[in-house]
Coordinates of N, CA and C in Angstrom, one line a residue:
X1 N -123.9 108.5 -19.5 CA -125.3 109.2 -19.5 C -125.6 110.0 -17.9
X2 N -124.9 109.4 -17.1 CA -124.8 109.5 -15.7 C -125.2 111.2 -15.7
X3 N -124.7 111.9 -16.3 CA -124.8 113.8 -16.4 C -126.0 114.1 -16.9
X4 N -126.9 113.2 -17.2 CA -128.1 113.6 -18.0 C -128.9 114.4 -16.9
X5 N -129.8 115.2 -17.1 CA -130.6 115.8 -16.1 C -132.3 115.2 -16.6
X6 N -132.6 114.1 -16.1 CA -133.3 113.7 -16.6 C -135.0 114.3 -16.4
X7 N -134.9 115.3 -15.6 CA -136.1 115.8 -15.0 C -136.6 117.2 -16.3
X8 N -135.2 117.6 -17.0 CA -135.5 118.5 -18.0 C -135.7 118.0 -19.3
X9 N -135.8 116.4 -19.3 CA -135.7 116.1 -20.4 C -137.3 116.2 -20.9
X10 N -137.7 116.6 -22.1 CA -139.1 116.4 -23.0 C -139.9 115.2 -22.4
X11 N -141.3 115.1 -22.5 CA -142.1 114.1 -22.6 C -141.6 113.4 -24.0
X12 N -141.5 114.1 -25.0 CA -141.3 113.1 -26.1 C -139.9 112.2 -26.1
X13 N -138.6 113.2 -25.8 CA -137.5 112.4 -25.5 C -137.8 110.9 -24.3
X14 N -138.6 111.5 -23.6 CA -138.6 110.3 -22.5 C -139.2 108.8 -23.2
X15 N -140.2 109.4 -23.8 CA -141.3 108.3 -25.0 C -140.4 107.8 -25.7
X16 N -139.3 108.3 -26.3 CA -138.5 107.7 -27.2 C -137.3 106.5 -26.7
X17 N -137.2 107.3 -25.4 CA -136.2 106.2 -24.7 C -137.1 105.2 -24.2
X18 N -138.3 105.3 -23.7 CA -139.0 104.4 -23.2 C -138.9 103.2 -24.2
X19 N -139.5 103.7 -25.3 CA -139.8 102.5 -26.5 C -138.7 102.1 -27.2
X20 N -137.4 102.5 -27.1 CA -136.3 101.6 -27.3 C -136.0 100.7 -26.2
X21 N -136.3 100.9 -24.8 CA -136.2 99.8 -24.1 C -135.1 100.5 -22.9
X22 N -134.8 101.7 -22.9 CA -133.6 102.1 -22.4 C -133.8 101.9 -20.7
X23 N -135.3 102.2 -20.5 CA -135.6 102.1 -19.1 C -135.4 101.2 -18.3
X24 N -135.2 99.8 -19.3 CA -135.2 98.5 -18.2 C -133.4 98.6 -18.1
X25 N -132.6 99.3 -18.5 CA -131.2 99.4 -18.1 C -130.9 100.7 -17.6
X26 N -131.8 101.6 -17.4 CA -131.3 102.8 -17.0 C -132.3 103.3 -15.5
X27 N -131.8 102.7 -14.4 CA -132.7 103.2 -13.5 C -132.9 104.8 -13.1
X28 N -132.2 105.5 -13.1 CA -132.3 107.2 -13.5 C -133.6 107.2 -14.2
X29 N -133.6 107.2 -15.4 CA -134.3 107.5 -16.4 C -135.8 106.4 -16.0
X30 N -135.6 105.5 -15.4 CA -137.0 104.8 -15.0 C -137.7 105.6 -13.8
X31 N -136.8 106.1 -13.0 CA -137.3 107.3 -11.6 C -137.8 108.1 -12.2
X32 N -137.4 109.0 -13.3 CA -137.9 110.0 -13.8 C -139.3 109.8 -14.5
X33 N -139.6 108.3 -15.3 CA -140.6 108.1 -15.9 C -141.8 108.0 -14.8
X34 N -141.4 107.3 -13.5 CA -142.2 106.9 -12.7 C -142.5 108.1 -12.1
X35 N -142.0 108.8 -11.9 CA -142.4 110.4 -11.2 C -143.4 111.1 -12.1
X36 N -142.8 110.9 -13.0 CA -144.2 112.1 -13.9 C -145.2 111.2 -14.1
X37 N -145.4 109.8 -13.9 CA -146.8 108.6 -14.2 C -147.4 109.4 -12.5
X38 N -146.7 109.3 -11.6 CA -147.2 109.5 -10.6 C -148.2 110.9 -10.4
X39 N -147.3 111.7 -11.1 CA -147.9 113.5 -10.9 C -148.8 113.4 -11.9
X40 N -149.0 112.5 -12.7 CA -150.0 112.3 -13.8 C -149.9 113.5 -14.9
X41 N -148.3 114.0 -15.2 CA -147.8 115.1 -16.1 C -147.3 114.3 -17.5
X42 N -147.3 112.9 -17.2 CA -146.7 112.0 -18.5 C -147.9 111.5 -19.4
X43 N -149.1 110.5 -18.9 CA -149.8 110.0 -19.6 C -151.1 110.7 -19.2
X44 N -151.7 111.0 -20.2 CA -153.0 111.6 -20.2 C -154.5 111.1 -20.4
X45 N -154.2 109.6 -20.8 CA -155.2 108.7 -21.1 C -155.8 109.2 -22.3
X46 N -155.2 109.7 -23.5 CA -155.5 110.2 -24.7 C -155.5 109.1 -25.6
X47 N -156.3 108.9 -27.1 CA -156.2 107.8 -27.7 C -154.6 107.6 -28.1
X48 N -153.6 108.9 -28.1 CA -152.4 108.5 -28.4 C -151.7 108.0 -27.5
X49 N -152.0 108.3 -26.3 CA -151.4 107.5 -25.2 C -151.8 106.2 -25.0
X50 N -153.0 105.6 -25.4 CA -153.6 104.6 -25.2 C -152.8 103.6 -26.1
X51 N -152.4 104.0 -27.4 CA -151.9 103.5 -28.4 C -150.5 103.1 -28.1
X52 N -149.8 104.2 -27.7 CA -148.2 103.9 -26.9 C -148.2 102.9 -26.0
X53 N -149.3 103.1 -24.8 CA -149.4 102.0 -23.9 C -149.3 100.3 -24.7
X54 N -150.0 100.5 -25.8 CA -150.3 99.3 -26.2 C -149.1 98.5 -26.5
X55 N -148.5 99.7 -27.3 CA -147.0 99.0 -28.2 C -145.8 98.4 -26.8
X56 N -146.2 99.1 -25.7 CA -145.1 99.0 -24.8 C -145.4 97.6 -24.1
X57 N -146.8 97.3 -24.1 CA -147.3 96.2 -23.0 C -146.7 94.8 -23.9

């Protein structure tokens, strides 16, 4: 998986991997998720995002 370009991954795919718990074992995927969160491009505080956040917690 080291050849994966996480920056070109869609938000949907990134979210699917998050929900499967892959970010706990994949530091590159975690870095990309955090980068998007810091930029404000991933989480938009919509009702759907709020529900997904509850599931992850």
